[in-house]
Amino acid sequence: MPKNKPTLSEKFDLAETHVLLTGTQAIVRLALMQKARDQENGLNTAGYVTGYRGSPIATIEQAFAAAGPIVPANDIVFQPSINEDLAATAIWGSQQAELRGEGLFDGVFSIWYGKGPGVDRSGDALRHANHAGTSANGGVIALMGDDHTCESSTSAHQSEFAFVDAMIPILAPANVQEILDFGLFGFALSRYAGVWVGLKCVKDNAESTACVDGRPNRVVIRHPAPTEFDMPPDGLNIRLGDSPLAKEARLHELKLDAVRAFVRTNGLDRIIFEGGPAPRIGIVTAGKSYPEVRQALHDLDIDETRAEELGVALYKVAMTWPLEPKAMLRFAADLDLIIVVEEKRALIEPQIKELLYGRDARPVIIGKRDEDGAPLFKSSGALETLQIALAIGERLSERTGDRQIWNRVAELHRFATNRATEPEAFERTAYFCAGCPHNTSTQVPDGARAYAGIGCHYMAQWMDRATDGFTQMGAEGANWIGEAPFSARDHVFQNIGDGTFVHSGSLAIRAAVVSGTNITFKVLYNDAVAMTGGQPLEGGMTVSQMAALALAEGVARVDVVTDDPARYRSINLPPGVELLQRSKLDATQRALAETRGVSVLIYDQTCAAEKRRRRKRGTLPAKAAGIAA
Ligand code: SF4
């Protein structure tokens, strides 16, 4: 019988074995699956999910909200944080819930989420928490949301090296199914080895949709035998009274070996193509690059049978750091050449080189550089399937002399050349939505200068608004603190979004006050975190509360400008805060620029996209229809 259209509730119904899920919905289901597995094993666990959204995991909060009461009914607490580092510390706390005999559950399995900049700002918290470790019946997965191509970020990100620095092992799922599978392995690994486990999320897995096998018992997880890893009698998990050096020693000398043994025992790194009886060329890849390599091989007309004829072996790494050595050494034995295909900076390639260094008859290893040291797979931007196909095809053609491959490579070269001569598609600079409050709020008086901030208003830099320069999220204004003493200019405006203000930006206002800087912060209050999908501000901070907080920080003057002063009839602003109609924006900005020290203008107008959403949901009256002539 044909299946009905998939419903939202069945995505989270564990009785449904095969479901259509997005990557972020898979995270919700993963938490439910972990709970079910624990129940099956006689454990009474709870779940805890916290972090701060951002592409490519911007919709995780909508996914948990959409799942509804099934989440708390399974003892899973979903608690968006005001920022990533405080969330990471809260997760650290979740691993201590049963340490002092006060726990309500046998353990808490936790999921942290954050995008690349959130990983960076959380370095201290991640290091402390991973050193401390995880609980035996809890475990932590950290979703590292990386925007490789900088589509919704101010810098391209690759969080692996931050995780390596904190010594957090990293699993790289290639698709939605592997978010579920690696998620379950990740929790088990975290419990076993007492470490946090990173789960690499990019748009290709987190923002894609797939029909997946969502059975909680789909993966069979085994603990390493004592011959593989000799677990100390007191285990590797978090404990009270642990000293910093004891934690470091446990992490360096035991936990990483436990991680490698776990990966080996569970066969997480896999040989996909054996390459026939005498493989000569090995391709190693992981995560999002895996389907791209498969596509590249397809473009070269290479399937498993053909790979065997050509002596091409394919190895898929699940844990990109630390690399499990034994299976890799077996794979590399007898190969002449290893081609490592990985996006962004090389992570797997140097580990393979280190592993094989000094061995007799080691293969040539290429990846970021070719056989002669020339660039091969670039580390900036993204890799293209065509580029991968050409790199593999050229070497196969040369080493095997296969005519079919030679012809395919020639065809692909012709395609690449023709494509390069095609005119660029029409490009349009992004702009604010119609009706966007930033159309007005980011304007500055003639002769003034503004710094941009994080949020949609960042785009003001591409417009004729004397707005140039920005900072990372939460440091708005700090550029000017350092520039002002050395500038002939006396004052600047600094845009800062309401979401950023709550996340961490209010601290930058304090820094400006403390340093005696002459600056006007323009807090752009859109009533929603527009850039990541219109989520409400954490804690629902109001304009009045922001004004009061700014005054408490010691700013000299706060004014509120709005498109709708009538809304303020029943709202009490703090004493001294003036309310003005937006037609007075220019005059108000001039007055604030004349105010010595730090001043704040809160521009209150709801995001136009959010208004459209609210009208659709019926929570905002429809606009009166009119006729324009
Ligand atoms: S999403 Fe909202 S804040 Fe962002 S550009 Fe559109 S209207 Fe403006």
XYZ file of C-alpha atoms and ligand atoms in Angstrom:
637
model
C 0.000 0.000 0.000
C 1.427 3.414 -0.873
C 2.689 5.334 2.143
C 0.907 8.535 3.039
C 2.714 11.841 3.035
C 5.256 11.869 5.887
C 3.994 13.669 8.969
C 5.990 15.694 11.439
C 5.088 13.506 14.400
C 6.164 10.242 12.754
C 9.686 11.612 12.360
C 10.034 11.355 16.118
C 7.953 8.231 16.594
C 10.379 5.387 17.285
C 7.740 2.857 16.220
C 8.293 4.172 12.679
C 11.417 2.412 11.472
C 12.081 4.364 8.268
C 11.486 8.093 8.304
C 12.195 11.197 6.275
C 14.437 13.496 8.321
C 16.456 16.637 7.945
C 19.845 16.702 9.618
C 18.581 18.771 12.534
C 15.480 16.597 12.955
C 17.895 13.663 13.112
C 19.444 15.253 16.199
C 16.048 15.208 17.925
C 15.494 11.602 16.930
C 19.019 10.726 18.045
C 18.234 11.946 21.568
C 15.024 9.889 21.607
C 16.861 6.828 20.279
C 19.538 7.124 22.947
C 16.870 7.300 25.637
C 15.176 4.211 24.191
C 18.455 2.276 24.031
C 19.191 3.144 27.634
C 15.740 2.030 28.741
C 16.239 -1.222 26.872
C 19.490 -1.684 28.798
C 17.858 -0.981 32.153
C 19.251 2.535 32.523
C 17.138 5.427 33.701
C 18.867 8.275 31.880
C 17.906 11.812 30.955
C 18.956 13.977 28.013
C 20.179 17.560 27.956
C 20.527 19.648 24.811
C 21.900 23.161 24.888
C 23.926 25.535 22.752
C 23.485 28.489 20.460
C 22.147 28.197 16.930
C 23.827 29.246 13.707
C 24.245 27.909 10.205
C 24.385 25.066 9.331
C 22.523 24.022 12.484
C 20.335 27.116 12.656
C 17.097 25.134 12.701
C 17.867 22.839 15.611
C 15.641 24.870 17.911
C 12.708 24.689 15.490
C 13.272 20.932 15.211
C 13.045 20.423 18.985
C 10.049 22.756 19.216
C 8.310 20.870 16.400
C 8.865 17.547 18.160
C 6.634 18.837 20.975
C 5.853 17.025 24.235
C 7.618 13.813 23.226
C 10.895 15.525 24.148
C 10.149 16.259 27.847
C 8.137 13.040 28.076
C 11.430 11.242 27.440
C 13.221 13.201 30.168
C 15.058 15.277 27.587
C 15.607 18.899 28.556
C 16.035 21.197 25.576
C 17.389 24.509 26.782
C 18.779 27.013 24.245
C 21.520 29.034 25.887
C 22.342 32.717 25.578
C 25.723 31.766 24.120
C 27.895 28.795 23.279
C 30.539 28.892 25.995
C 28.042 29.098 28.832
C 26.178 26.236 27.175
C 29.379 24.174 27.065
C 29.893 24.776 30.763
C 26.283 23.793 31.455
C 26.919 20.524 29.605
C 29.966 19.999 31.811
C 27.579 20.406 34.744
C 25.191 17.815 33.302
C 27.982 15.232 33.544
C 28.264 15.917 37.274
C 24.572 15.409 38.060
C 25.011 12.043 39.734
C 28.538 12.595 41.100
C 27.498 13.820 44.543
C 24.709 11.390 45.224
C 22.062 13.974 44.336
C 21.254 12.825 40.814
C 17.718 12.030 39.734
C 18.911 9.756 36.937
C 21.576 7.158 36.239
C 23.248 9.611 33.886
C 22.595 12.493 31.501
C 23.467 12.169 27.820
C 24.071 15.645 26.481
C 24.275 17.401 23.151
C 26.040 20.739 22.732
C 25.560 22.743 19.542
C 27.267 25.785 18.114
C 28.593 27.094 14.831
C 32.278 27.720 14.126
C 32.540 31.096 15.880
C 30.770 29.546 18.861
C 33.345 26.749 18.923
C 36.103 29.358 18.902
C 34.673 31.435 21.721
C 34.069 28.270 23.769
C 37.689 27.100 23.721
C 38.249 27.472 27.437
C 34.971 25.781 28.351
C 35.524 22.904 25.901
C 39.030 22.272 27.189
C 37.970 22.307 30.848
C 34.933 20.145 30.244
C 36.770 17.582 28.112
C 39.610 17.389 30.617
C 37.086 16.765 33.371
C 35.418 14.087 31.245
C 31.990 12.565 30.981
C 29.893 10.323 33.150
C 29.700 6.571 32.618
C 25.967 6.599 31.870
C 25.839 10.083 30.360
C 28.155 11.130 27.553
C 28.509 14.251 25.452
C 28.248 14.900 21.750
C 29.279 18.324 20.485
C 27.756 19.419 17.182
C 30.372 21.486 15.398
C 28.463 23.535 12.841
C 30.889 24.552 10.121
C 30.094 26.918 7.282
C 32.876 25.862 4.894
C 31.837 28.212 2.152
C 30.970 31.151 4.384
C 27.398 31.374 3.152
C 26.003 32.796 6.356
C 29.086 33.758 8.337
C 31.737 36.438 8.501
C 34.591 33.934 8.219
C 34.763 30.433 6.747
C 35.081 27.799 9.438
C 36.665 24.457 10.078
C 36.294 23.600 13.747
C 38.369 20.424 13.731
C 41.552 22.113 14.836
C 39.859 23.755 17.814
C 38.587 20.312 18.801
C 42.004 18.740 18.293
C 43.428 21.452 20.508
C 40.948 20.546 23.242
C 41.668 16.862 22.461
C 38.071 16.076 21.599
C 37.742 13.162 19.132
C 35.818 13.979 15.952
C 33.326 11.867 14.017
C 32.511 12.996 10.479
C 29.082 11.856 9.241
C 28.644 11.871 5.478
C 24.857 12.122 5.529
C 21.721 12.179 7.688
C 21.833 8.422 8.330
C 25.320 8.775 9.725
C 24.241 11.624 11.992
C 22.049 9.021 13.691
C 24.571 6.170 13.532
C 27.634 8.162 14.531
C 25.559 9.943 17.156
C 24.787 6.633 18.869
C 28.393 5.477 18.548
C 29.448 8.905 19.798
C 27.448 8.632 23.021
C 28.768 5.122 23.634
C 32.331 6.237 22.939
C 31.952 9.256 25.192
C 30.766 7.040 28.032
C 33.454 4.442 27.443
C 36.471 6.723 27.029
C 35.261 9.592 29.232
C 35.671 12.209 26.500
C 33.454 14.615 24.635
C 32.905 13.553 21.017
C 32.603 16.077 18.188
C 30.109 15.471 15.396
C 30.997 17.445 12.301
C 27.953 19.227 10.875
C 28.051 20.979 7.518
C 25.224 22.042 5.248
C 25.664 18.818 3.272
C 24.543 16.653 6.174
C 22.773 19.005 8.615
C 20.734 20.868 6.005
C 19.923 17.900 3.810
C 16.947 15.562 3.991
C 16.971 11.807 3.640
C 14.891 8.745 4.284
C 16.753 6.958 7.052
C 16.623 3.797 9.095
C 15.696 5.233 12.483
C 15.541 2.072 14.567
C 17.155 2.661 17.961
C 18.861 -0.747 17.830
C 20.138 -0.300 14.274
C 23.755 -0.121 15.336
C 25.410 -2.784 17.452
C 28.002 -1.262 19.752
C 30.821 -3.255 21.302
C 33.376 -2.331 23.924
C 37.002 -3.198 23.156
C 38.346 -6.447 24.559
C 41.082 -6.101 27.234
C 43.603 -7.093 24.576
C 42.623 -3.985 22.631
C 42.481 -1.623 25.581
C 43.231 -2.355 29.187
C 40.648 -0.279 31.034
C 41.976 0.905 34.427
C 39.961 -0.345 37.425
C 38.652 3.156 38.176
C 37.617 3.721 34.557
C 38.081 6.952 32.634
C 35.028 8.946 33.618
C 34.513 12.227 35.434
C 35.156 12.164 39.178
C 35.287 14.402 42.221
C 38.567 15.711 43.586
C 40.387 15.256 40.284
C 43.549 17.327 39.867
C 44.391 19.159 36.609
C 47.503 17.059 36.022
C 45.690 13.800 36.740
C 43.050 14.816 34.193
C 45.705 15.682 31.653
C 47.554 12.405 32.197
C 44.332 10.385 31.890
C 43.431 12.171 28.665
C 46.872 11.955 27.072
C 47.938 8.528 28.253
C 44.724 6.527 28.401
C 41.638 8.128 26.925
C 42.899 8.581 23.373
C 44.049 4.964 23.243
C 40.604 3.976 24.487
C 39.086 6.062 21.688
C 41.223 4.378 19.031
C 40.405 0.937 20.412
C 36.683 1.747 20.378
C 36.811 2.887 16.746
C 38.763 -0.237 15.786
C 36.510 -2.641 17.686
C 33.404 -1.181 16.102
C 34.903 -1.030 12.621
C 33.926 2.603 12.209
C 36.635 3.280 9.620
C 35.735 1.125 6.648
C 37.231 -0.169 3.438
C 34.553 0.526 0.843
C 36.407 -0.916 -2.181
C 39.085 -3.537 -1.614
C 40.699 -2.754 -4.961
C 40.937 -6.393 -6.095
C 43.699 -8.855 -5.244
C 46.523 -6.351 -5.736
C 45.379 -2.813 -4.901
C 47.935 -0.164 -5.904
C 46.114 3.120 -5.462
C 44.204 3.982 -2.314
C 41.770 6.835 -1.876
C 41.123 8.007 1.677
C 38.269 10.330 2.482
C 35.723 11.224 5.168
C 32.492 13.078 5.900
C 31.099 15.308 3.190
C 33.994 14.490 0.860
C 32.946 10.827 0.763
C 29.850 11.263 -1.454
C 31.869 13.695 -3.562
C 34.555 11.059 -4.115
C 31.850 8.544 -5.019
C 30.443 11.037 -7.515
C 33.926 11.665 -8.906
C 34.465 7.912 -9.352
C 31.057 7.675 -10.999
C 32.089 10.474 -13.377
C 35.128 8.344 -14.234
C 32.837 5.322 -14.815
C 34.397 3.508 -11.868
C 32.165 1.253 -9.812
C 33.357 -1.454 -7.432
C 34.014 -3.989 -10.199
C 35.945 -1.495 -12.261
C 37.862 -0.385 -9.161
C 38.950 -3.988 -8.659
C 40.172 -4.201 -12.259
C 42.118 -0.978 -11.834
C 43.467 -1.833 -8.376
C 41.770 1.144 -6.739
C 40.874 0.840 -3.064
C 38.640 3.264 -1.177
C 38.810 3.912 2.566
C 36.213 5.917 4.479
C 37.363 7.416 7.759
C 34.670 7.901 10.400
C 36.864 9.368 13.121
C 39.018 12.017 11.514
C 40.935 12.661 14.726
C 42.562 10.781 16.322
C 43.022 8.489 13.340
C 42.744 4.798 14.200
C 46.158 3.459 13.125
C 45.855 -0.312 12.800
C 43.138 -0.444 10.152
C 44.824 2.387 8.272
C 48.155 0.541 8.245
C 46.446 -2.572 6.907
C 44.813 -0.505 4.179
C 48.071 1.226 3.242
C 50.118 -1.974 3.029
C 51.270 -2.669 -0.552
C 49.773 0.534 -1.966
C 51.956 2.668 -4.235
C 49.905 5.811 -3.891
C 47.419 7.214 -1.384
C 45.202 10.113 -2.445
C 43.658 11.879 0.539
C 40.529 13.835 -0.311
C 39.369 16.115 2.494
C 37.846 19.571 2.424
C 39.574 22.567 4.064
C 42.898 22.162 5.885
C 44.502 18.728 5.958
C 43.622 16.755 9.060
C 43.747 13.115 7.981
C 46.680 13.467 5.569
C 49.341 14.478 8.135
C 48.170 11.711 10.456
C 48.670 9.108 7.709
C 52.075 10.560 6.885
C 53.103 10.429 10.528
C 51.877 6.861 10.758
C 53.828 5.707 7.716
C 56.949 7.778 8.212
C 60.086 5.673 8.406
C 58.404 2.466 7.220
C 59.893 0.485 4.372
C 58.000 0.541 1.103
C 55.624 3.302 2.130
C 53.300 4.724 -0.521
C 53.474 8.221 -1.950
C 50.853 10.292 -0.161
C 49.191 13.227 -1.888
C 46.327 15.482 -0.916
C 46.791 19.164 -0.357
C 50.001 18.868 -2.414
C 50.750 16.601 -5.355
C 53.749 14.323 -5.962
C 55.946 17.324 -6.772
C 54.780 19.542 -3.939
C 52.500 21.653 -6.125
C 48.979 22.504 -4.841
C 46.430 19.765 -5.554
C 43.280 19.993 -3.403
C 43.027 23.559 -2.145
C 42.364 24.147 1.524
C 40.276 27.294 1.024
C 36.648 27.333 -0.072
C 35.130 24.007 -1.065
C 36.310 21.084 -3.169
C 34.510 20.365 -6.406
C 33.632 16.911 -7.639
C 35.146 17.738 -11.024
C 38.444 18.684 -9.411
C 38.464 15.418 -7.450
C 37.613 13.387 -10.559
C 40.430 14.987 -12.549
C 43.000 14.471 -9.787
C 42.082 10.800 -9.389
C 41.561 10.175 -13.109
C 44.889 11.660 -14.189
C 46.783 9.418 -11.798
C 44.823 6.332 -12.754
C 45.350 7.047 -16.410
C 49.083 7.517 -15.923
C 49.622 4.548 -13.629
C 47.350 1.993 -15.310
C 47.495 3.168 -18.930
C 43.787 2.383 -19.110
C 42.353 3.826 -22.340
C 38.819 4.220 -21.012
C 40.020 6.306 -18.074
C 42.227 8.356 -20.385
C 39.186 9.141 -22.561
C 37.036 10.057 -19.556
C 39.722 12.377 -18.199
C 40.036 14.052 -21.594
C 36.252 14.564 -21.667
C 36.258 16.012 -18.154
C 39.090 18.355 -19.100
C 37.103 19.567 -22.106
C 34.096 20.119 -19.864
C 36.221 22.057 -17.358
C 37.694 24.240 -20.120
C 34.297 25.006 -21.658
C 32.869 25.806 -18.259
C 35.727 28.190 -17.508
C 34.973 30.181 -20.668
C 31.247 30.425 -19.951
C 30.181 33.842 -18.691
C 29.593 34.134 -14.947
C 25.985 33.873 -13.884
C 24.398 37.210 -13.072
C 25.438 38.253 -9.582
C 23.350 40.427 -7.299
C 24.590 41.873 -4.046
C 22.362 40.784 -1.183
C 20.096 43.461 0.298
C 17.651 43.828 3.163
C 14.146 42.366 2.739
C 11.345 44.686 1.697
C 10.101 46.480 4.806
C 13.236 45.591 6.776
C 13.830 47.870 9.775
C 17.520 48.086 8.865
C 16.584 50.037 5.737
C 16.082 52.970 8.079
C 17.964 52.048 11.231
C 21.394 51.699 9.623
C 21.346 55.174 8.108
C 23.733 57.639 9.744
C 23.933 61.452 9.610
C 26.081 63.035 6.908
C 29.735 62.984 7.861
C 29.288 60.255 10.463
C 30.837 56.807 10.283
C 29.502 53.467 11.519
C 30.851 50.022 12.249
C 28.696 47.036 11.310
C 27.886 44.121 13.595
C 26.750 40.509 13.318
C 23.255 40.054 11.927
C 21.388 40.983 8.767
C 22.504 44.588 9.317
C 26.045 43.423 8.448
C 24.883 43.992 4.860
C 24.866 47.755 5.504
C 28.548 47.575 4.587
C 27.582 46.849 0.991
C 25.346 49.907 0.817
C 25.952 53.606 0.661
C 25.707 54.134 4.435
C 29.214 55.107 5.602
C 29.324 51.728 7.350
C 32.564 49.866 7.089
C 34.255 47.295 9.318
C 32.841 44.792 11.797
C 33.874 42.537 14.653
C 33.171 39.005 15.740
C 29.874 38.476 17.556
C 29.779 40.214 20.913
C 32.773 42.502 20.443
C 30.856 45.280 18.723
C 32.457 48.602 19.602
C 35.752 47.103 20.726
C 37.389 47.929 17.380
C 36.710 51.579 18.041
C 38.068 51.335 21.602
C 41.433 50.498 20.041
C 41.176 52.814 17.059
C 39.853 55.942 18.785
C 43.076 56.995 20.591
C 44.860 57.039 17.248
C 42.185 58.563 15.037
C 41.415 62.135 14.002
C 37.729 61.157 14.206
C 36.033 61.860 17.516
C 33.053 59.509 17.405
C 31.508 56.537 15.593
C 28.205 54.702 15.605
C 28.307 50.973 16.297
C 25.417 48.769 15.175
C 24.640 45.813 17.403
C 21.739 43.397 16.999
C 19.381 42.600 19.848
C 20.343 38.908 19.647
C 24.005 39.825 19.917
C 23.276 42.170 22.825
C 21.807 39.226 24.768
C 24.428 36.709 23.547
C 27.461 38.659 24.780
C 27.366 42.175 23.331
C 26.285 44.012 26.476
C 29.766 43.310 27.840
C 31.254 45.336 24.973
C 29.173 48.327 26.096
C 30.722 47.948 29.543
C 34.176 47.821 27.924
C 33.465 51.059 26.054
C 32.306 52.758 29.268
C 35.329 51.522 31.221
C 37.732 52.724 28.530
C 36.076 56.158 28.307
C 35.399 55.764 24.593
C 33.247 58.236 22.677
C 30.752 56.054 20.831
C 27.046 55.589 20.182
C 25.779 52.009 20.170
C 22.749 51.506 17.976
C 20.950 48.486 19.388
C 18.818 47.227 16.503
C 15.836 45.659 18.211
C 14.026 43.470 15.661
C 12.079 41.457 18.207
C 13.529 38.228 16.743
C 16.875 36.705 15.861
C 16.214 37.299 12.203
C 19.362 35.909 10.666
C 18.886 32.391 11.992
C 15.175 32.035 11.340
C 13.340 34.429 13.642
C 13.844 32.731 16.985
C 12.710 34.773 20.006
C 15.365 36.518 22.045
C 16.584 34.281 24.845
C 14.828 35.355 28.016
C 12.580 37.701 26.017
C 14.582 40.788 26.997
C 12.547 43.926 26.302
C 13.581 47.371 25.092
C 13.010 48.735 28.619
C 15.258 46.066 30.118
C 17.990 46.775 27.590
C 17.749 50.496 28.295
C 17.947 49.849 32.043
C 20.930 47.529 31.582
C 22.761 50.100 29.448
C 22.145 52.791 32.076
C 23.344 50.436 34.806
C 26.547 49.931 32.811
C 27.088 53.680 33.089
C 26.236 54.969 29.617
C 25.605 58.700 29.454
C 22.299 58.680 27.575
C 19.792 56.213 26.128
C 17.105 57.083 23.566
C 14.541 54.780 21.989
C 13.437 55.318 18.391
C 10.516 53.333 17.003
C 8.193 53.117 14.022
C 5.246 52.740 16.379
C 5.368 54.952 19.508
C 1.732 54.026 20.248
C 2.945 50.601 21.401
C 4.720 52.338 24.286
C 1.544 53.733 25.880
C 1.563 50.925 28.406
C 5.342 50.518 28.620
C 7.427 52.307 31.209
C 10.864 53.189 29.964
C 13.514 53.884 32.619
C 13.658 57.504 33.820
C 15.582 59.780 31.467
C 15.091 57.546 28.411
C 13.386 59.473 25.648
C 10.983 57.840 23.174
C 11.027 59.198 19.625
C 9.284 58.487 16.337
C 11.593 57.111 13.652
C 11.217 60.303 11.581
C 13.419 61.830 14.320
C 16.191 59.289 13.781
C 18.647 61.667 12.154
C 18.223 64.421 14.765
C 18.446 61.876 17.595
C 21.654 60.425 16.210
C 23.173 63.888 15.904
C 22.285 64.633 19.525
C 23.736 61.341 20.742
C 26.918 61.902 18.743
C 27.311 65.176 20.616
C 26.952 63.410 23.972
C 30.392 62.738 25.435
C 31.182 59.152 26.366
C 29.019 56.154 25.573
C 25.457 56.679 24.415
C 22.888 54.146 23.253
C 20.119 54.383 20.686
C 17.686 51.473 20.712
C 15.912 51.251 17.373
C 12.726 49.250 17.853
C 11.019 47.907 14.758
C 10.069 44.296 14.172
C 11.834 42.292 11.452
C 9.676 42.332 8.305
C 10.230 38.642 7.597
C 9.176 37.811 11.146
C 6.060 39.954 10.739
C 5.164 37.998 7.628
C 5.639 34.741 9.580
C 3.436 36.016 12.399
C 0.721 37.079 9.949
C 0.837 33.630 8.395
C 0.456 32.051 11.830
C -2.354 34.476 12.665
C -0.499 36.018 15.613
C -0.324 39.421 13.898
C -3.306 41.068 12.186
C -3.189 41.031 8.400
C -2.205 44.248 6.719
C -5.122 46.329 5.491
C -5.385 46.013 1.726
C -4.850 49.232 -0.182
C -4.650 50.531 -3.685
C -1.526 52.264 -4.858
C -1.659 54.549 -7.856
S 15.232 38.826 7.928
Fe 14.363 40.598 9.003
S 16.110 41.737 9.781
Fe 16.883 40.318 8.224
S 16.928 41.496 6.318
Fe 14.944 40.450 6.393
S 13.528 41.885 7.390
Fe 15.618 42.595 7.782
